[in-house]
mmCIF file of C-alpha atoms in Angstrom:
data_model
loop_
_atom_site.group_PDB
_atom_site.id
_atom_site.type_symbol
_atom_site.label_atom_id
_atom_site.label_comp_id
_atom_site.label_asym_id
_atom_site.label_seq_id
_atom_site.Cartn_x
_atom_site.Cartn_y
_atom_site.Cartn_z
ATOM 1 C CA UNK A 717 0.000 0.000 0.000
ATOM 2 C CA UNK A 718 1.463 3.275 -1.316
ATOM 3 C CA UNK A 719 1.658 5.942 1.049
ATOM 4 C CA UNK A 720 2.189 9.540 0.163
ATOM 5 C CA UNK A 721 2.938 13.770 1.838
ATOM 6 C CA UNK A 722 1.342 16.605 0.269
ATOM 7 C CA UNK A 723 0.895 20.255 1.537
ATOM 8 C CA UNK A 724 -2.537 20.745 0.654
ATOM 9 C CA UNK A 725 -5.487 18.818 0.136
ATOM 10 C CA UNK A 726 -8.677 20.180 -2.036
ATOM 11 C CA UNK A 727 -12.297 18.331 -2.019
ATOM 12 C CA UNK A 728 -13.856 18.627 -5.139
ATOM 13 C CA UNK A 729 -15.857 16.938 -8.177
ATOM 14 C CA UNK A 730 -13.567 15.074 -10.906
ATOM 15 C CA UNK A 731 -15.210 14.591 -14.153
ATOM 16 C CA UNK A 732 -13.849 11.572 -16.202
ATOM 17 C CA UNK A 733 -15.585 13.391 -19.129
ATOM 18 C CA UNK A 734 -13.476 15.775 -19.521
ATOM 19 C CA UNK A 735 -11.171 14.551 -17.304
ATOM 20 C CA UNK A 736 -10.939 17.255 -15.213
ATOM 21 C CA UNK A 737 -11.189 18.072 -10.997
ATOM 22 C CA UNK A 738 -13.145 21.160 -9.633
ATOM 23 C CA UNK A 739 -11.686 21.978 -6.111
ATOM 24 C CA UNK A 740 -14.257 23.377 -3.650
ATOM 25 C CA UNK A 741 -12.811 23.170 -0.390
ATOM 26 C CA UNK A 742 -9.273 23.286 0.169
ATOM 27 C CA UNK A 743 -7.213 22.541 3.629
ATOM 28 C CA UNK A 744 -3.840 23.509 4.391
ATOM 29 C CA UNK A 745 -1.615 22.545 5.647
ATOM 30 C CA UNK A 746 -1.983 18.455 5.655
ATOM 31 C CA UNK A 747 0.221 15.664 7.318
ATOM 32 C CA UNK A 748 -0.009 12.121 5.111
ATOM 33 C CA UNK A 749 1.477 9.312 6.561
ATOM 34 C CA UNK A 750 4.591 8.397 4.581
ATOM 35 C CA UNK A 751 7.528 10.099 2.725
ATOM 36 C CA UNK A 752 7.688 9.382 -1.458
ATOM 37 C CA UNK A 753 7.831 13.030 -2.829
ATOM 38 C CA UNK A 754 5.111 15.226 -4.228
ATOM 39 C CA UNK A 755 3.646 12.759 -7.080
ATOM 40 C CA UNK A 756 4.807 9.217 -6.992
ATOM 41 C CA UNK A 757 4.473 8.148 -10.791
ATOM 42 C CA UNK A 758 4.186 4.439 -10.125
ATOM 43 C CA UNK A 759 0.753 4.915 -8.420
ATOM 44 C CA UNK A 760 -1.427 2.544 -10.407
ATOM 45 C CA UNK A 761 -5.280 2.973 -10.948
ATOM 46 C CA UNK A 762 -7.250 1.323 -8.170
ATOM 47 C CA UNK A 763 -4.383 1.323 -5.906
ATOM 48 C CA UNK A 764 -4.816 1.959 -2.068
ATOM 49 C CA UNK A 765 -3.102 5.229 -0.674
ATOM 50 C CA UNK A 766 -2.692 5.767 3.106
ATOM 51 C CA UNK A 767 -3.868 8.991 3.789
ATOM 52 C CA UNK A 768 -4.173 10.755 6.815
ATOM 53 C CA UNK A 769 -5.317 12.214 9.528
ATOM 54 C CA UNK A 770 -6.822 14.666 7.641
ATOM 55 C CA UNK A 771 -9.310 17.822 8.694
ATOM 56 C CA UNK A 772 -12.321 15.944 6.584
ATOM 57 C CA UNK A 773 -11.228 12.453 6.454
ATOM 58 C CA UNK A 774 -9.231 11.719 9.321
ATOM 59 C CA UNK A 775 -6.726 8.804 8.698
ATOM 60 C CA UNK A 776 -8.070 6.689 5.512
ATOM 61 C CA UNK A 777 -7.325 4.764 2.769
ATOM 62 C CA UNK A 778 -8.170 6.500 -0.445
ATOM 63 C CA UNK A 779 -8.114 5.061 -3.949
ATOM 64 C CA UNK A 780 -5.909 6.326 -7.199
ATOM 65 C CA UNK A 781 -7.938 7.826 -9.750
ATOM 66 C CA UNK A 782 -5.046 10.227 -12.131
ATOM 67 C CA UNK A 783 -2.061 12.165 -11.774
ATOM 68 C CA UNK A 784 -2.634 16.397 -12.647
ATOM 69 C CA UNK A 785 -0.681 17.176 -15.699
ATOM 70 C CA UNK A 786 2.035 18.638 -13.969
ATOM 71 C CA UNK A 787 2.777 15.651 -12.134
ATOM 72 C CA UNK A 788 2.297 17.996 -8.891
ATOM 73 C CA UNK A 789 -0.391 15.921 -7.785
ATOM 74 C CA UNK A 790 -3.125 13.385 -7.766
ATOM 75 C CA UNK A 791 -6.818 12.450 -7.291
ATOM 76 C CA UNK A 792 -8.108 9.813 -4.636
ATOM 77 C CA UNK A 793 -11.402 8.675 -4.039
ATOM 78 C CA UNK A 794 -12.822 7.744 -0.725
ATOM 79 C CA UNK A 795 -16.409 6.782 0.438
ATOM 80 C CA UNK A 796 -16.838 7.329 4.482
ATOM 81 C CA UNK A 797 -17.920 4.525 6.198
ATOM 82 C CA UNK A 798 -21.709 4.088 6.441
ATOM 83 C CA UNK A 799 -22.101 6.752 3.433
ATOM 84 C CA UNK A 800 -23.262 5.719 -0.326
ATOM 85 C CA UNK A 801 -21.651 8.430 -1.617
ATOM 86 C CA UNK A 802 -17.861 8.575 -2.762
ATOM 87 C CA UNK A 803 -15.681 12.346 -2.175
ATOM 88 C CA UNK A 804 -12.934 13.167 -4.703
ATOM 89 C CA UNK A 805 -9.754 14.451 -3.153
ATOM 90 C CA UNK A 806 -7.048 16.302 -4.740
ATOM 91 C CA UNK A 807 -3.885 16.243 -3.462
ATOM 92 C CA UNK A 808 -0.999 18.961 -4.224
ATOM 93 C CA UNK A 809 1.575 20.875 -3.399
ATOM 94 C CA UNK A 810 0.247 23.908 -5.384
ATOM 95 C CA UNK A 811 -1.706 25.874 -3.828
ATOM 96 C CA UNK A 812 -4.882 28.412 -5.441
ATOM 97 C CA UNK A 813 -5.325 26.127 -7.598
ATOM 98 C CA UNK A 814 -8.089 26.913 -10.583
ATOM 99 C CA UNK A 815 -11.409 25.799 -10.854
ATOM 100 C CA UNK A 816 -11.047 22.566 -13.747
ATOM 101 C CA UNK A 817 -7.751 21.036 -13.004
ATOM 102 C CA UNK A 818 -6.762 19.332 -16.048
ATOM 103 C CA UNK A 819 -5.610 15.466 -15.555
ATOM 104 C CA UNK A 820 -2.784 14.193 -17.570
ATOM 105 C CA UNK A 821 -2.086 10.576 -19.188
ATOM 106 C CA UNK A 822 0.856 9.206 -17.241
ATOM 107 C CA UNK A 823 2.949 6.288 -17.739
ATOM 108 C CA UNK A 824 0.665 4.055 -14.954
ATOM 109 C CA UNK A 825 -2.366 5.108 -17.515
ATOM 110 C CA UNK A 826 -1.117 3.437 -20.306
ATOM 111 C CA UNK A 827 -1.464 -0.045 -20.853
ATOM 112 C CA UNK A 828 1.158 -2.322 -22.938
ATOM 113 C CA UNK A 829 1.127 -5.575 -24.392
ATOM 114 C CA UNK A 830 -0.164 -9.424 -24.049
ATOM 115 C CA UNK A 831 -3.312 -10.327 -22.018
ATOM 116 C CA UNK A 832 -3.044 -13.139 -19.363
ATOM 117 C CA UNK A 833 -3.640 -16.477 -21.636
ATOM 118 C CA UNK A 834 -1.773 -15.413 -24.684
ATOM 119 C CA UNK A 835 0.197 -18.231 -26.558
ATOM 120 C CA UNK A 836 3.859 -17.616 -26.686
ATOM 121 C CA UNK A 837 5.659 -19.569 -29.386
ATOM 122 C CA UNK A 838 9.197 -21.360 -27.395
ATOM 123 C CA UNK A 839 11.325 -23.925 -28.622
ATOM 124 C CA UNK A 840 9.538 -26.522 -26.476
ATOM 125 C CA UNK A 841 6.194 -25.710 -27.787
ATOM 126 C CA UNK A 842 3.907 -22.597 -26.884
ATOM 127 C CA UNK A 843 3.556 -21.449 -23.298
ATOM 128 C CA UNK A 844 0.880 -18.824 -21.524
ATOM 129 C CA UNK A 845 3.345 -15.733 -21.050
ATOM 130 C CA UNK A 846 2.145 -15.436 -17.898
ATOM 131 C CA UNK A 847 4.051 -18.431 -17.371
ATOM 132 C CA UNK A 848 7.437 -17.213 -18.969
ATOM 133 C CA UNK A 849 10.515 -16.493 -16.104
ATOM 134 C CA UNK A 850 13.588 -14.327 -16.625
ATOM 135 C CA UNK A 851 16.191 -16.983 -18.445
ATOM 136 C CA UNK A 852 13.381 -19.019 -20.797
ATOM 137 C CA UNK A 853 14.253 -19.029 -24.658
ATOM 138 C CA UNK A 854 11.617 -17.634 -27.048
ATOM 139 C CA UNK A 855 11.270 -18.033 -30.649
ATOM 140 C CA UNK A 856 10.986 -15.349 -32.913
ATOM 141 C CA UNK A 857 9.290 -14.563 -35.908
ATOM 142 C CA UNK A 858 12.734 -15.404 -37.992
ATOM 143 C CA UNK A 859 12.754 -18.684 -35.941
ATOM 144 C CA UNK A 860 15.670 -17.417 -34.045
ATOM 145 C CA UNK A 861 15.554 -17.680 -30.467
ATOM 146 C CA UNK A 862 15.804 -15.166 -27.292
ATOM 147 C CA UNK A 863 16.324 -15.587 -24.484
ATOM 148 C CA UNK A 864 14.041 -13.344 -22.049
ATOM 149 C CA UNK A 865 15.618 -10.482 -19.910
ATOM 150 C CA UNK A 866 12.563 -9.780 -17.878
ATOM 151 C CA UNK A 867 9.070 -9.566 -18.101
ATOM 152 C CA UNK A 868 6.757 -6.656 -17.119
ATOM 153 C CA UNK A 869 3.593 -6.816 -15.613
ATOM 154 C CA UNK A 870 0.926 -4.886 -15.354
ATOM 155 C CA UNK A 871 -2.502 -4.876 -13.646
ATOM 156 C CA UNK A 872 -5.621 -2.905 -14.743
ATOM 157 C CA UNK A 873 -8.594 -1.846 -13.320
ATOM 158 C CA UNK A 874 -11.480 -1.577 -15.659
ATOM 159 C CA UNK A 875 -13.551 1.350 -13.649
ATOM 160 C CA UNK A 876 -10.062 3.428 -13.327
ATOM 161 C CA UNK A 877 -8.599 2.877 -16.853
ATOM 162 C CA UNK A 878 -9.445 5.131 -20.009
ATOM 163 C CA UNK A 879 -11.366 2.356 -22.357
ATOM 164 C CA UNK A 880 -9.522 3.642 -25.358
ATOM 165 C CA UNK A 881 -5.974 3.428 -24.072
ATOM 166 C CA UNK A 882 -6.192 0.341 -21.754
ATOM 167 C CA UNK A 883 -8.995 -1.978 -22.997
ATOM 168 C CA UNK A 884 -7.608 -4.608 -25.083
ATOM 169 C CA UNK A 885 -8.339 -5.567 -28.771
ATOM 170 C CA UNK A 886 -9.717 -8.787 -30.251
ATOM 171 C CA UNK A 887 -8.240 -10.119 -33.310
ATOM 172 C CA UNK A 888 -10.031 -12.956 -34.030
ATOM 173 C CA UNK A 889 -8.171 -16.352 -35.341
ATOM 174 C CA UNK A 890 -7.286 -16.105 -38.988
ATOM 175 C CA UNK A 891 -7.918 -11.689 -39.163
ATOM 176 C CA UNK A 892 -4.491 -11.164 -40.469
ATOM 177 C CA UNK A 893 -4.576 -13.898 -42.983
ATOM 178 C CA UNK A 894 -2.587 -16.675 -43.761
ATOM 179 C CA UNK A 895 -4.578 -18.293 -40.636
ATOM 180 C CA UNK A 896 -3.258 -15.776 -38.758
ATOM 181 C CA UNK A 897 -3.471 -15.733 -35.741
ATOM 182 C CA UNK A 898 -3.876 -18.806 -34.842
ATOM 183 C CA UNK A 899 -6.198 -18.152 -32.116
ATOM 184 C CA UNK A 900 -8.231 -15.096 -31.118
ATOM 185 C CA UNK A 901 -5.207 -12.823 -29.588
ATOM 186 C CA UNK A 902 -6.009 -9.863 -27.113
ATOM 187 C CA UNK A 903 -3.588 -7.093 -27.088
ATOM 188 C CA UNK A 904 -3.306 -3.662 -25.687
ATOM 189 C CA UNK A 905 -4.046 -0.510 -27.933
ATOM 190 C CA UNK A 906 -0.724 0.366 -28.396
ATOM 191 C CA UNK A 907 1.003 -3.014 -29.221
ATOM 192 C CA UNK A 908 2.358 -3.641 -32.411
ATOM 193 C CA UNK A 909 2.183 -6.687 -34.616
ATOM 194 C CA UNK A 910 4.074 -6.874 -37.947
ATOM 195 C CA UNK A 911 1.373 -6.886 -40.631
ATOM 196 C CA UNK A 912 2.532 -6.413 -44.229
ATOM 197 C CA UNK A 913 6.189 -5.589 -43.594
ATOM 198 C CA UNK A 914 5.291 -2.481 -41.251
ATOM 199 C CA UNK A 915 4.387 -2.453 -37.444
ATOM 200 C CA UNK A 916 0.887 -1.932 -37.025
ATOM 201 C CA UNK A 917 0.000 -1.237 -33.339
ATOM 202 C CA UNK A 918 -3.389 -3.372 -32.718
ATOM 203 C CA UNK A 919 -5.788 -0.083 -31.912
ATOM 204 C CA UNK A 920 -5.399 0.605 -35.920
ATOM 205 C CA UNK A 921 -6.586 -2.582 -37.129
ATOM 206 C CA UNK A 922 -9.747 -2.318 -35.451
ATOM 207 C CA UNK A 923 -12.680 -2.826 -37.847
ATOM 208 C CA UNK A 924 -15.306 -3.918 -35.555
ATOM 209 C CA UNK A 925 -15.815 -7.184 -37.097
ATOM 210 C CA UNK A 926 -12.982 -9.574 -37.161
ATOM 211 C CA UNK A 927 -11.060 -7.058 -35.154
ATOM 212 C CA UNK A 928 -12.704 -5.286 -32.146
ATOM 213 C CA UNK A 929 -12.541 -3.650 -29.268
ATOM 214 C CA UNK A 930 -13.325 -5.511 -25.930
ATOM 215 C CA UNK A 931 -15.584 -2.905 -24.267
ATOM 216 C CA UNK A 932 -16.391 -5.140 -21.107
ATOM 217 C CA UNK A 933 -13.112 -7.068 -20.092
ATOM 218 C CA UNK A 934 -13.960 -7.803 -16.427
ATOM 219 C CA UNK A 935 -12.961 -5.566 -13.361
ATOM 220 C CA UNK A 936 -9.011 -6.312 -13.214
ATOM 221 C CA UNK A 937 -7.076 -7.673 -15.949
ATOM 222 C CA UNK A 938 -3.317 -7.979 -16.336
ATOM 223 C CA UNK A 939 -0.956 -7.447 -18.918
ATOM 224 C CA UNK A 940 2.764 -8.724 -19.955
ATOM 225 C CA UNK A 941 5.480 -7.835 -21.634
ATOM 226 C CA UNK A 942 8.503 -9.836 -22.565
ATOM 227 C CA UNK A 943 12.053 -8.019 -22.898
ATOM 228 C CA UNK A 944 15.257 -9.659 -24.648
ATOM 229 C CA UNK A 945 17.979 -8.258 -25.336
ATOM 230 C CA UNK A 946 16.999 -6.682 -28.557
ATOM 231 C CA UNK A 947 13.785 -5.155 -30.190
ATOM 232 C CA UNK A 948 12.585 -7.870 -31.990
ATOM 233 C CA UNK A 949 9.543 -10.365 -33.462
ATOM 234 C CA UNK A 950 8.175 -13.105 -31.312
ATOM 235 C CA UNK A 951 5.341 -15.281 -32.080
ATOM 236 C CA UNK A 952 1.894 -14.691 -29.985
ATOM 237 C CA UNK A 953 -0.820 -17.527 -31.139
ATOM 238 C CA UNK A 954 1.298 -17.644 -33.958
ATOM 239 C CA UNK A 955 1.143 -14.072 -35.274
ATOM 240 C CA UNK A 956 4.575 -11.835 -35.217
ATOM 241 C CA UNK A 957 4.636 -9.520 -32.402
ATOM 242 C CA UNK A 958 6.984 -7.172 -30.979
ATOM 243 C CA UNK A 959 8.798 -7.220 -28.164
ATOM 244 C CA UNK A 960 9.527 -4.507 -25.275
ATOM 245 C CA UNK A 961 11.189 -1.382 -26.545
ATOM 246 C CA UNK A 962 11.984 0.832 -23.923
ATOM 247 C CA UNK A 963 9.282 3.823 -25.462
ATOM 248 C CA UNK A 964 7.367 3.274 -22.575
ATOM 249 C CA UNK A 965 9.452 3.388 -18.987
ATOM 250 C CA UNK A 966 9.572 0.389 -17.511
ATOM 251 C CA UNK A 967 8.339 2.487 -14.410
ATOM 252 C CA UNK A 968 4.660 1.700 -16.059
ATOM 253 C CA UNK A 969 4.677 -2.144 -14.507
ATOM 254 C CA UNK A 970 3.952 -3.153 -11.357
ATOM 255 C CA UNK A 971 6.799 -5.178 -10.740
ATOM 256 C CA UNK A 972 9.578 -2.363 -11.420
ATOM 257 C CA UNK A 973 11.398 -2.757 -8.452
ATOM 258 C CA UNK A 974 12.289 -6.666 -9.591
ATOM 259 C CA UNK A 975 13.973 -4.903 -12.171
ATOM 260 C CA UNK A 976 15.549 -1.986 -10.464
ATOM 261 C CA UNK A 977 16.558 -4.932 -8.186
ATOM 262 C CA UNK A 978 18.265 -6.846 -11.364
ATOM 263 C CA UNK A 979 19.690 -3.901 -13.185
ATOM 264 C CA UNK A 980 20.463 -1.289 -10.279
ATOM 265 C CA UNK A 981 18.017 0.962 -10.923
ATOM 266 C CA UNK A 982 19.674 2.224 -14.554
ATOM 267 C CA UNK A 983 17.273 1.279 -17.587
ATOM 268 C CA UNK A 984 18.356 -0.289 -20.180
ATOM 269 C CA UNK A 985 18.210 1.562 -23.988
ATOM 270 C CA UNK A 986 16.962 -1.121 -26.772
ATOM 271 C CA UNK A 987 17.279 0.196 -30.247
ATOM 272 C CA UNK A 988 14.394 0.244 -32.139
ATOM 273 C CA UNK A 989 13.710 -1.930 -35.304
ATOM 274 C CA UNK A 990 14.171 -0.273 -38.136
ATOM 275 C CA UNK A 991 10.250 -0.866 -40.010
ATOM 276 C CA UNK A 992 7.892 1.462 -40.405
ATOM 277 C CA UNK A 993 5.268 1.991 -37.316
ATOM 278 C CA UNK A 994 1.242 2.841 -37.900
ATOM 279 C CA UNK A 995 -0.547 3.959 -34.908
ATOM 280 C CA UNK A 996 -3.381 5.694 -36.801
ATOM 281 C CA UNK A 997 -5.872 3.157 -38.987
ATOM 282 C CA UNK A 998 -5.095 6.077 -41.757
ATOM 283 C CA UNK A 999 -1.033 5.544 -41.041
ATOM 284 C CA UNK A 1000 -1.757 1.172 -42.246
ATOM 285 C CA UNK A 1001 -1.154 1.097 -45.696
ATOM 286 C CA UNK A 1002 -4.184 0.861 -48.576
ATOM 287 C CA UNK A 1003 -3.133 -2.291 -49.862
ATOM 288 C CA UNK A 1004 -3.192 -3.663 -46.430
ATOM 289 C CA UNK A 1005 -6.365 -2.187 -45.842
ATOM 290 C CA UNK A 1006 -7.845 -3.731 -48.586
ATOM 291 C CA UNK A 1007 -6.538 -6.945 -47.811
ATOM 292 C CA UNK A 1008 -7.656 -7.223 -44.417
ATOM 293 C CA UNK A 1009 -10.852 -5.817 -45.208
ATOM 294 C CA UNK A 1010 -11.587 -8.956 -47.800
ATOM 295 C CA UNK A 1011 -10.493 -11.742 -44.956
ATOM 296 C CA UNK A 1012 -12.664 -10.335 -42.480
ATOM 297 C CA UNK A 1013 -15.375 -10.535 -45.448
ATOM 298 C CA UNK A 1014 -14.248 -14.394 -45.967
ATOM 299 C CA UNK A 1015 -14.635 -14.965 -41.999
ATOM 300 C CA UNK A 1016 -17.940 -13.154 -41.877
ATOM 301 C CA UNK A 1017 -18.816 -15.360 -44.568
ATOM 302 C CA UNK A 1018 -17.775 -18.706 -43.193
ATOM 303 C CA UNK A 1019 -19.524 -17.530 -39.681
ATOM 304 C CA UNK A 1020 -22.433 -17.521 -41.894
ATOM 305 C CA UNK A 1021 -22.290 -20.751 -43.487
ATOM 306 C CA UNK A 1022 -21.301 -22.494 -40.196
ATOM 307 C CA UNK A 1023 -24.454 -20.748 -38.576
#
């Protein structure tokens, strides 16, 4: 349980809409239990903060909602005991702050690679990553093998994540063609898989038929993300995906201090493969496009026949 010290404390409404907080009441000045700084950055949504004693709250355990953009602060919710009704708490070192403090998108808010249950191709056949330790061999996509450096996980919880960024997409078995992948794969937004020569993260392939969106994944879901000692292509039920690349800080998983434990606290750089990357559906090339457009047409139409 993350604890955290702050010089002021606001109550207020936060608006996921618009992802902003509205202070109304603000006390000053506030003693937290605990000593990590103004913003710790490896708060993770859903995660208990001890708080306290406070004017309003007295000591409690509040829950992470978002970091403020500056990084200066954060939002916690807490619901008194006995009461239906949750408060929103904004805690910051800045003081006067302005009515509609924006939220940022930190690291902890975005969510990176393979669902638990994904197939991960290895020399002795394919394994669940979640079952993958630091020191197993991989295969890759040139049927080379890796061996794995670490492996980063990451827990999310559905009614603190932004749907968009976090929820993970569906490509059904066979989307990319050439029976590819082998089985329905669920990956983060952001993840790329090499489609067509070029790295196509899976949020631009979405075409809400053979490739979707899971809008309802359960309240906590997890994450994982192998690292070898390159940037390179491993197989995931079969299709080529790609492996960590330090783009995202490794201060995003829960289990960072394993590897500040293994590697002293200094991050490792991993160059980047040299392919082109789409992040936008209008970044994937037309031809692909095209092509993926007619097997999700074939699948529709041998969902039909089967039914």
């Amino acid at each position: 349980m993350a604890t955290f010290t702050s010089s002021n404390a606001y109550l207020g409404t936060y608006n996921p809409g618009t992802n902003t907080f509205t202070p109304s009441i603000l006390q000053t000045p506030v003693t937290l239990n605990g000593a990590e700084g103004t913003a710790d950055s490896t708060f993770k949504p859903g995660e208990p903060v001890t708080v306290g004693p406070l004017p309003f709250l007295g000591a409690a355990t509040v829950t992470y909602v978002a970091h403020t953009n500056d990084g200066n602060g954060w939002i916690g919710e807490f619901t008194p005991p006995g009461s239906p009704i949750s408060l929103f708490v904004l805690f910051s070192n800045d003081a006067g702050l302005p009515a509609g403090v924006p939220i940022g998108t930190s690291a902890t808010d975005l969510a990176i690679c393979f669902l638990t249950g994904t197939m991960v191709a290895t020399p002795a056949g394919e394994r669940p990553v979640e079952t993958l330790r630091i020191g197993d061999i991989v295969l890759t996509a040139d049927n080379s093998t890796r061996t794995v450096r670490w492996i980063g996980r990451q827990s999310v919880v559905s009614a603190f994540a932004q749907p968009l960024r976090s929820y993970p997409i569906r490509i059904a078995a066979g989307a990319l063609g050439n029976e590819l992948p082998n089985r329905d794969l669920f990956l983060s937004p952001d993840h790329a898989l090499l489609v067509d020569g070029v790295l196509v993260q899976a949020a631009a392939l979405v075409n809400n038929t053979s490739i979707t969106r899971v809008m309802h994944p359960g309240e906590r879901f997890t994450y994982y993300h192998i690292e070898i000692e390159d940037h390179a292509l491993i197989l995931a039920e079969g299709a080529p995906a790609e492996t960590f690349v330090d783009n995202v800080t490794r201060r995003a998983f829960d289990n960072y201090a394993e590897y500040e434990a293994l590697c002293g606290g200094e991050e490792t750089t991993i160059p980047e493969l040299e392919l082109p990357r789409a992040k936008s559906q209008r970044q994937v090339p037309h031809a692909t496009r095209v092509r993926l457009a007619a097997v999700a047409a074939a699948l529709a139409g041998e969902t039909e026949i089967a039914a």
